[in-house]
mmCIF file of C-alpha atoms in Angstrom:
data_model
loop_
_atom_site.group_PDB
_atom_site.id
_atom_site.type_symbol
_atom_site.label_atom_id
_atom_site.label_comp_id
_atom_site.label_asym_id
_atom_site.label_seq_id
_atom_site.Cartn_x
_atom_site.Cartn_y
_atom_site.Cartn_z
ATOM 1 C CA MET J 45 0.000 0.000 0.000
ATOM 2 C CA THR J 46 1.283 3.449 -0.865
ATOM 3 C CA ASP J 47 2.044 6.015 1.803
ATOM 4 C CA ALA J 48 -0.320 8.417 0.023
ATOM 5 C CA ARG J 49 -3.178 5.931 0.288
ATOM 6 C CA THR J 50 -2.539 5.346 3.980
ATOM 7 C CA THR J 51 -2.293 9.087 4.611
ATOM 8 C CA TRP J 52 -5.629 9.577 2.844
ATOM 9 C CA ALA J 53 -7.219 6.773 4.861
ATOM 10 C CA VAL J 54 -6.068 8.253 8.175
ATOM 11 C CA ALA J 55 -7.310 11.710 7.203
ATOM 12 C CA THR J 56 -10.664 10.223 6.171
ATOM 13 C CA ALA J 57 -10.978 8.269 9.416
ATOM 14 C CA VAL J 58 -10.220 11.351 11.503
ATOM 15 C CA ALA J 59 -12.640 13.549 9.570
ATOM 16 C CA VAL J 60 -15.517 11.074 9.887
ATOM 17 C CA ALA J 61 -14.838 10.410 13.571
ATOM 18 C CA ARG J 62 -14.776 14.112 14.407
ATOM 19 C CA ALA J 63 -17.930 14.698 12.366
ATOM 20 C CA GLN J 64 -19.551 12.076 14.587
ATOM 21 C CA GLY J 65 -18.544 14.005 17.698
ATOM 22 C CA LEU J 66 -15.673 11.736 18.707
ATOM 23 C CA ARG J 67 -12.486 13.136 20.204
ATOM 24 C CA VAL J 68 -9.419 12.395 18.097
ATOM 25 C CA ASP J 69 -5.973 13.434 19.321
ATOM 26 C CA ASP J 70 -3.664 10.666 18.149
ATOM 27 C CA PRO J 71 -4.854 8.439 15.276
ATOM 28 C CA VAL J 72 -3.001 5.124 15.125
ATOM 29 C CA VAL J 73 -2.923 2.766 12.141
ATOM 30 C CA LEU J 74 -3.610 -0.716 13.514
ATOM 31 C CA ALA J 75 -3.550 -2.629 10.240
ATOM 32 C CA GLU J 76 -3.492 -2.056 6.512
ATOM 33 C CA GLY J 77 -4.051 -4.281 3.553
ATOM 34 C CA TYR J 78 -7.322 -4.309 1.669
ATOM 35 C CA SER J 79 -8.499 -1.751 4.232
ATOM 36 C CA VAL J 80 -6.793 0.578 6.689
ATOM 37 C CA ARG J 81 -7.941 0.363 10.297
ATOM 38 C CA VAL J 82 -7.386 3.471 12.364
ATOM 39 C CA HIS J 83 -7.788 3.743 16.131
ATOM 40 C CA VAL J 84 -8.990 7.320 16.575
ATOM 41 C CA ALA J 85 -7.416 7.650 20.013
ATOM 42 C CA PRO J 86 -8.278 8.453 22.688
ATOM 43 C CA SER J 87 -11.806 7.442 21.635
ATOM 44 C CA PRO J 88 -12.265 3.650 21.937
ATOM 45 C CA VAL J 89 -13.261 3.453 18.289
ATOM 46 C CA VAL J 90 -11.626 1.907 15.220
ATOM 47 C CA VAL J 91 -12.504 3.343 11.821
ATOM 48 C CA ARG J 92 -12.237 0.893 8.959
ATOM 49 C CA VAL J 93 -11.423 2.542 5.623
ATOM 50 C CA PRO J 94 -11.550 0.240 2.567
ATOM 51 C CA THR J 95 -8.765 1.160 0.175
ATOM 52 C CA VAL J 96 -7.719 -1.699 -2.111
ATOM 53 C CA ALA J 97 -11.075 -3.366 -1.393
ATOM 54 C CA ALA J 98 -12.908 -0.324 -2.703
ATOM 55 C CA THR J 99 -11.202 -0.902 -6.052
ATOM 56 C CA THR J 100 -11.538 -4.681 -6.245
ATOM 57 C CA ARG J 101 -15.085 -4.873 -4.850
ATOM 58 C CA PRO J 102 -17.023 -1.954 -6.277
ATOM 59 C CA PRO J 103 -19.345 -0.619 -5.096
ATOM 60 C CA ILE J 104 -17.990 -1.202 -1.601
ATOM 61 C CA ARG J 105 -20.881 0.340 0.338
ATOM 62 C CA PRO J 106 -23.176 -2.757 0.172
ATOM 63 C CA TRP J 107 -20.380 -4.871 1.630
ATOM 64 C CA LEU J 108 -20.111 -2.542 4.616
ATOM 65 C CA GLU J 109 -23.880 -2.389 4.996
ATOM 66 C CA ARG J 110 -24.097 -6.198 5.180
ATOM 67 C CA GLU J 111 -21.204 -6.348 7.640
ATOM 68 C CA LEU J 112 -22.789 -3.798 9.943
ATOM 69 C CA ALA J 113 -26.241 -5.396 9.718
ATOM 70 C CA VAL J 114 -24.995 -8.887 10.544
ATOM 71 C CA THR J 115 -22.702 -7.865 13.392
ATOM 72 C CA THR J 116 -25.343 -5.578 14.905
ATOM 73 C CA TRP J 117 -27.799 -8.476 14.897
ATOM 74 C CA LEU J 118 -25.281 -10.985 16.249
ATOM 75 C CA HIS J 119 -24.254 -8.636 19.045
ATOM 76 C CA ALA J 120 -27.903 -8.098 19.959
ATOM 77 C CA VAL J 121 -28.487 -11.853 20.304
ATOM 78 C CA GLY J 122 -25.363 -12.282 22.425
ATOM 79 C CA ALA J 123 -22.998 -13.802 19.886
ATOM 80 C CA PRO J 124 -19.282 -13.093 20.447
ATOM 81 C CA VAL J 125 -18.377 -10.466 17.857
ATOM 82 C CA VAL J 126 -16.430 -7.242 17.746
ATOM 83 C CA PRO J 127 -19.449 -4.949 17.473
ATOM 84 C CA PRO J 128 -19.994 -1.657 15.722
ATOM 85 C CA THR J 129 -19.412 1.291 18.036
ATOM 86 C CA ASP J 130 -22.289 2.503 20.176
ATOM 87 C CA LEU J 131 -20.630 5.881 20.756
ATOM 88 C CA ALA J 132 -21.628 7.219 17.339
ATOM 89 C CA ASP J 133 -23.436 6.225 14.173
ATOM 90 C CA PRO J 134 -21.349 3.293 12.919
ATOM 91 C CA GLY J 135 -22.129 4.079 9.301
ATOM 92 C CA PRO J 136 -21.426 3.496 6.562
ATOM 93 C CA HIS J 137 -20.265 7.086 6.140
ATOM 94 C CA GLU J 138 -19.004 8.657 2.936
ATOM 95 C CA HIS J 139 -16.183 11.192 2.908
ATOM 96 C CA ASP J 140 -13.758 12.387 0.265
ATOM 97 C CA GLY J 141 -14.582 9.533 -2.078
ATOM 98 C CA GLY J 142 -14.356 6.856 0.602
ATOM 99 C CA VAL J 143 -16.870 4.787 2.533
ATOM 100 C CA VAL J 144 -16.053 3.893 6.135
ATOM 101 C CA SER J 145 -17.491 2.137 9.173
ATOM 102 C CA LEU J 146 -16.888 2.618 12.908
ATOM 103 C CA TRP J 147 -16.211 -0.207 15.351
ATOM 104 C CA GLN J 148 -15.663 -0.761 19.039
ATOM 105 C CA ARG J 149 -11.988 -1.023 19.919
ATOM 106 C CA VAL J 150 -10.997 -4.105 21.912
ATOM 107 C CA ASP J 151 -7.720 -4.917 23.665
ATOM 108 C CA VAL J 152 -6.188 -7.845 21.787
ATOM 109 C CA ASP J 153 -4.037 -10.652 23.153
ATOM 110 C CA PRO J 154 -1.835 -11.664 20.179
ATOM 111 C CA GLN J 155 -1.656 -15.326 21.185
ATOM 112 C CA PRO J 156 -3.283 -17.508 18.502
ATOM 113 C CA VAL J 157 -6.374 -19.474 19.393
ATOM 114 C CA GLU J 158 -5.808 -23.205 19.776
ATOM 115 C CA GLY J 159 -7.254 -25.415 17.027
ATOM 116 C CA PRO J 160 -9.883 -27.296 19.063
ATOM 117 C CA ARG J 161 -11.071 -24.081 20.709
ATOM 118 C CA TYR J 162 -11.239 -22.395 17.317
ATOM 119 C CA ALA J 163 -13.288 -25.266 15.883
ATOM 120 C CA ALA J 164 -15.743 -25.158 18.793
ATOM 121 C CA ALA J 165 -16.091 -21.382 18.483
ATOM 122 C CA LEU J 166 -16.789 -21.697 14.755
ATOM 123 C CA ALA J 167 -19.496 -24.306 15.336
ATOM 124 C CA ASP J 168 -21.134 -22.036 17.913
ATOM 125 C CA LEU J 169 -20.948 -19.153 15.448
ATOM 126 C CA HIS J 170 -22.652 -21.220 12.760
ATOM 127 C CA ASP J 171 -25.425 -22.029 15.229
ATOM 128 C CA ALA J 172 -25.941 -18.333 15.930
ATOM 129 C CA LEU J 173 -25.843 -17.366 12.250
ATOM 130 C CA ALA J 174 -28.394 -20.007 11.287
ATOM 131 C CA SER J 175 -31.301 -17.824 12.388
ATOM 132 C CA TYR J 176 -30.056 -14.570 10.815
ATOM 133 C CA PRO J 177 -33.209 -13.066 9.223
ATOM 134 C CA GLY J 178 -31.630 -10.924 6.504
ATOM 135 C CA GLU J 179 -30.808 -11.703 2.888
ATOM 136 C CA LEU J 180 -27.238 -12.635 2.009
ATOM 137 C CA PRO J 181 -25.433 -13.209 -1.316
ATOM 138 C CA VAL J 182 -23.815 -16.520 -2.245
ATOM 139 C CA LEU J 183 -20.057 -16.656 -1.559
ATOM 140 C CA PRO J 184 -19.502 -12.949 -2.278
ATOM 141 C CA GLY J 185 -15.788 -13.027 -1.389
ATOM 142 C CA PRO J 186 -14.486 -15.692 -3.767
ATOM 143 C CA ARG J 187 -17.003 -14.952 -6.515
ATOM 144 C CA THR J 188 -16.085 -11.259 -6.598
ATOM 145 C CA ASP J 189 -12.347 -11.585 -6.008
ATOM 146 C CA ILE J 190 -11.866 -14.289 -8.645
ATOM 147 C CA ALA J 191 -13.997 -12.429 -11.181
ATOM 148 C CA PHE J 192 -11.903 -9.293 -10.642
ATOM 149 C CA GLY J 193 -8.535 -10.916 -10.060
ATOM 150 C CA LEU J 194 -8.277 -13.429 -12.871
ATOM 151 C CA PRO J 195 -8.502 -10.876 -15.719
ATOM 152 C CA ALA J 196 -6.182 -8.564 -13.778
ATOM 153 C CA CYS J 197 -3.599 -11.382 -13.620
ATOM 154 C CA GLU J 198 -3.341 -11.715 -17.409
ATOM 155 C CA ALA J 199 -0.272 -9.487 -17.530
ATOM 156 C CA LEU J 200 1.049 -10.365 -14.077
ATOM 157 C CA LEU J 201 1.408 -14.158 -14.049
ATOM 158 C CA VAL J 202 3.683 -16.211 -16.271
ATOM 159 C CA PRO J 203 1.736 -18.174 -18.917
ATOM 160 C CA ASP J 204 2.041 -21.549 -17.172
ATOM 161 C CA ASP J 205 0.739 -20.151 -13.863
ATOM 162 C CA LEU J 206 -2.051 -18.286 -15.630
ATOM 163 C CA ALA J 207 -3.105 -21.502 -17.392
ATOM 164 C CA VAL J 208 -3.305 -23.294 -14.045
ATOM 165 C CA ALA J 209 -5.445 -20.490 -12.630
ATOM 166 C CA HIS J 210 -7.844 -20.631 -15.584
ATOM 167 C CA ALA J 211 -8.085 -24.430 -15.388
ATOM 168 C CA THR J 212 -8.869 -24.209 -11.685
ATOM 169 C CA ARG J 213 -11.533 -21.591 -12.358
ATOM 170 C CA ALA J 214 -13.158 -23.964 -14.836
ATOM 171 C CA ARG J 215 -13.155 -26.803 -12.271
ATOM 172 C CA LEU J 216 -14.880 -24.523 -9.761
ATOM 173 C CA ALA J 217 -17.597 -23.315 -12.142
ATOM 174 C CA PRO J 218 -20.387 -25.117 -10.226
ATOM 175 C CA TRP J 219 -19.491 -23.039 -7.158
ATOM 176 C CA LEU J 220 -18.657 -19.769 -8.873
ATOM 177 C CA ASP J 221 -21.424 -19.720 -11.490
ATOM 178 C CA GLY J 222 -24.094 -22.069 -10.198
ATOM 179 C CA HIS J 223 -26.526 -22.291 -7.332
ATOM 180 C CA PRO J 224 -25.209 -25.087 -5.108
ATOM 181 C CA ASP J 225 -27.462 -26.553 -2.458
ATOM 182 C CA GLY J 226 -26.867 -26.885 1.259
ATOM 183 C CA LEU J 227 -25.863 -23.261 1.767
ATOM 184 C CA VAL J 228 -26.141 -21.526 5.138
ATOM 185 C CA PRO J 229 -24.971 -18.181 6.542
ATOM 186 C CA VAL J 230 -21.190 -18.252 7.037
ATOM 187 C CA HIS J 231 -18.585 -15.769 8.216
ATOM 188 C CA GLY J 232 -16.885 -15.906 4.842
ATOM 189 C CA ASP J 233 -13.331 -14.993 5.877
ATOM 190 C CA SER J 234 -12.814 -16.963 9.067
ATOM 191 C CA HIS J 235 -9.041 -17.244 9.088
ATOM 192 C CA THR J 236 -7.320 -17.405 12.458
ATOM 193 C CA GLY J 237 -6.612 -13.671 12.481
ATOM 194 C CA ASN J 238 -10.319 -12.927 12.481
ATOM 195 C CA LEU J 239 -11.005 -14.752 15.745
ATOM 196 C CA VAL J 240 -9.684 -12.202 18.214
ATOM 197 C CA ARG J 241 -8.544 -13.212 21.687
ATOM 198 C CA THR J 242 -9.046 -10.244 23.998
ATOM 199 C CA THR J 243 -6.903 -9.495 27.035
ATOM 200 C CA SER J 244 -9.859 -10.561 29.187
ATOM 201 C CA GLY J 245 -9.747 -14.006 27.575
ATOM 202 C CA ALA J 246 -12.889 -13.664 25.465
ATOM 203 C CA LEU J 247 -12.905 -14.784 21.829
ATOM 204 C CA LEU J 248 -14.603 -12.383 19.410
ATOM 205 C CA TRP J 249 -15.224 -12.814 15.695
ATOM 206 C CA ASN J 250 -14.067 -9.868 13.607
ATOM 207 C CA ASP J 251 -14.033 -8.626 9.990
ATOM 208 C CA TRP J 252 -17.393 -9.585 8.473
ATOM 209 C CA GLU J 253 -17.070 -7.990 5.055
ATOM 210 C CA ASP J 254 -17.301 -11.413 3.309
ATOM 211 C CA VAL J 255 -20.380 -12.645 5.186
ATOM 212 C CA GLY J 256 -22.734 -14.548 2.924
ATOM 213 C CA LEU J 257 -24.273 -17.893 2.103
ATOM 214 C CA GLY J 258 -21.981 -20.864 1.611
ATOM 215 C CA PRO J 259 -21.277 -24.369 2.817
ATOM 216 C CA VAL J 260 -19.955 -24.616 6.365
ATOM 217 C CA GLU J 261 -16.843 -26.121 4.753
ATOM 218 C CA TRP J 262 -16.020 -22.686 3.299
ATOM 219 C CA ASP J 263 -15.355 -21.356 6.796
ATOM 220 C CA LEU J 264 -12.898 -24.228 7.328
ATOM 221 C CA ALA J 265 -11.006 -23.654 4.076
ATOM 222 C CA SER J 266 -8.777 -20.729 5.079
ATOM 223 C CA LEU J 267 -5.101 -21.205 4.316
ATOM 224 C CA THR J 268 -4.326 -20.473 7.980
ATOM 225 C CA LEU J 269 -6.277 -23.543 9.145
ATOM 226 C CA GLY J 270 -4.791 -27.023 9.159
ATOM 227 C CA ASP J 271 -6.472 -30.400 8.924
ATOM 228 C CA GLY J 272 -6.583 -30.536 12.716
ATOM 229 C CA VAL J 273 -9.146 -27.738 12.886
ATOM 230 C CA ALA J 274 -11.451 -29.446 10.392
ATOM 231 C CA ALA J 275 -11.082 -32.709 12.318
ATOM 232 C CA ALA J 276 -12.007 -30.905 15.549
ATOM 233 C CA TYR J 277 -15.119 -29.295 14.068
ATOM 234 C CA PRO J 278 -17.891 -31.015 16.037
ATOM 235 C CA ARG J 279 -20.213 -31.674 13.103
ATOM 236 C CA ALA J 280 -20.011 -33.828 10.002
ATOM 237 C CA LEU J 281 -18.257 -32.267 7.035
ATOM 238 C CA ASP J 282 -18.422 -33.266 3.390
ATOM 239 C CA PRO J 283 -14.836 -34.170 2.358
ATOM 240 C CA GLN J 284 -15.412 -33.276 -1.300
ATOM 241 C CA ARG J 285 -16.955 -29.929 -0.416
ATOM 242 C CA LEU J 286 -14.046 -29.208 1.918
ATOM 243 C CA ALA J 287 -11.575 -30.040 -0.858
ATOM 244 C CA ASP J 288 -13.478 -27.837 -3.327
ATOM 245 C CA CYS J 289 -13.593 -24.976 -0.839
ATOM 246 C CA ARG J 290 -9.872 -25.221 -0.129
ATOM 247 C CA LEU J 291 -9.175 -25.110 -3.852
ATOM 248 C CA MET J 292 -11.495 -22.129 -4.268
ATOM 249 C CA ARG J 293 -9.802 -20.357 -1.363
ATOM 250 C CA ARG J 294 -6.365 -20.909 -2.894
ATOM 251 C CA LEU J 295 -7.523 -19.499 -6.215
ATOM 252 C CA GLN J 296 -9.127 -16.518 -4.474
ATOM 253 C CA VAL J 297 -5.929 -15.745 -2.576
ATOM 254 C CA LEU J 298 -3.728 -16.176 -5.654
ATOM 255 C CA VAL J 299 -5.619 -14.083 -8.185
ATOM 256 C CA GLY J 300 -7.083 -11.702 -5.606
ATOM 257 C CA THR J 301 -3.712 -10.810 -4.122
ATOM 258 C CA VAL J 302 -1.774 -10.655 -7.383
ATOM 259 C CA GLY J 303 -4.592 -8.943 -9.271
ATOM 260 C CA ALA J 304 -4.920 -6.298 -6.565
ATOM 261 C CA GLY J 305 -1.291 -5.337 -7.096
ATOM 262 C CA PHE J 306 0.272 -6.646 -3.888
ATOM 263 C CA GLU J 307 3.867 -7.798 -4.178
ATOM 264 C CA VAL J 308 4.187 -11.539 -3.542
ATOM 265 C CA ASP J 309 7.438 -13.366 -2.850
ATOM 266 C CA ALA J 310 8.267 -15.727 -5.708
ATOM 267 C CA THR J 311 8.498 -18.720 -3.367
ATOM 268 C CA VAL J 312 5.096 -17.981 -1.863
ATOM 269 C CA LEU J 313 3.602 -17.447 -5.311
ATOM 270 C CA GLY J 314 4.968 -20.809 -6.401
ATOM 271 C CA GLN J 315 3.433 -22.484 -3.368
ATOM 272 C CA TRP J 316 0.043 -20.939 -4.122
ATOM 273 C CA VAL J 317 0.134 -22.146 -7.719
ATOM 274 C CA GLU J 318 1.365 -25.571 -6.587
ATOM 275 C CA GLY J 319 -1.619 -25.736 -4.266
ATOM 276 C CA LEU J 320 -3.907 -25.477 -7.287
ATOM 277 C CA GLY J 321 -2.578 -28.800 -8.471
ATOM 278 C CA ARG J 322 -0.055 -27.936 -11.165
#
């Protein structure tokens, strides 16, 4: 991410927070990637500013609206999520060409969550999501990122790697183009970094931009999750669906990351392509 983009994101976060009546003395960038997250200190609020995501997932506002709607509902029914802030209107807010949302800041313990505990937390989350009353799109993350990323990779991947990506896309057509059955509400991007361990010991689910309908296996397909987590998930999984979802996740990460313009180490890129079965 460019310094100019980060500078713009911080300025946007500060402007929106102050317009909402929040005190901002010392904005701190907590993370940056597809979005920039800014703690508008001393207010206990984090402003999320989509940057790369606003380009790869246009229009970005509906994604934020879904995220806020689902997390507001989950928080109201007692599910463990990082909620939107209750100190101001959480948004989405538009400013200077950007669309942002406001979230409660939590104190994070950086220790990773153990596999069995993660699997149990995910099963509980699926139980809570099952009764969500709103409408959700089918697999919005992979469908959108692959549709955007694959054409963008035409000039960025070597021909052999590009051929593998296209062949994988063709294998996944039933998921990416069709209307598969057995879909339920899922987090959509449930890698280990999005289950936050707080300093009080609580586990909170974070980052709901990709929430949608999918098989439960999609939430177990993140590249940060090993076979042990799937084995610890306390409900029956379909092995073929899990394999398909892992393949779809690898393709999403490959073409989404490269197509968005992020620099990828050649060794890592090779591993991603190898994971597609070349």
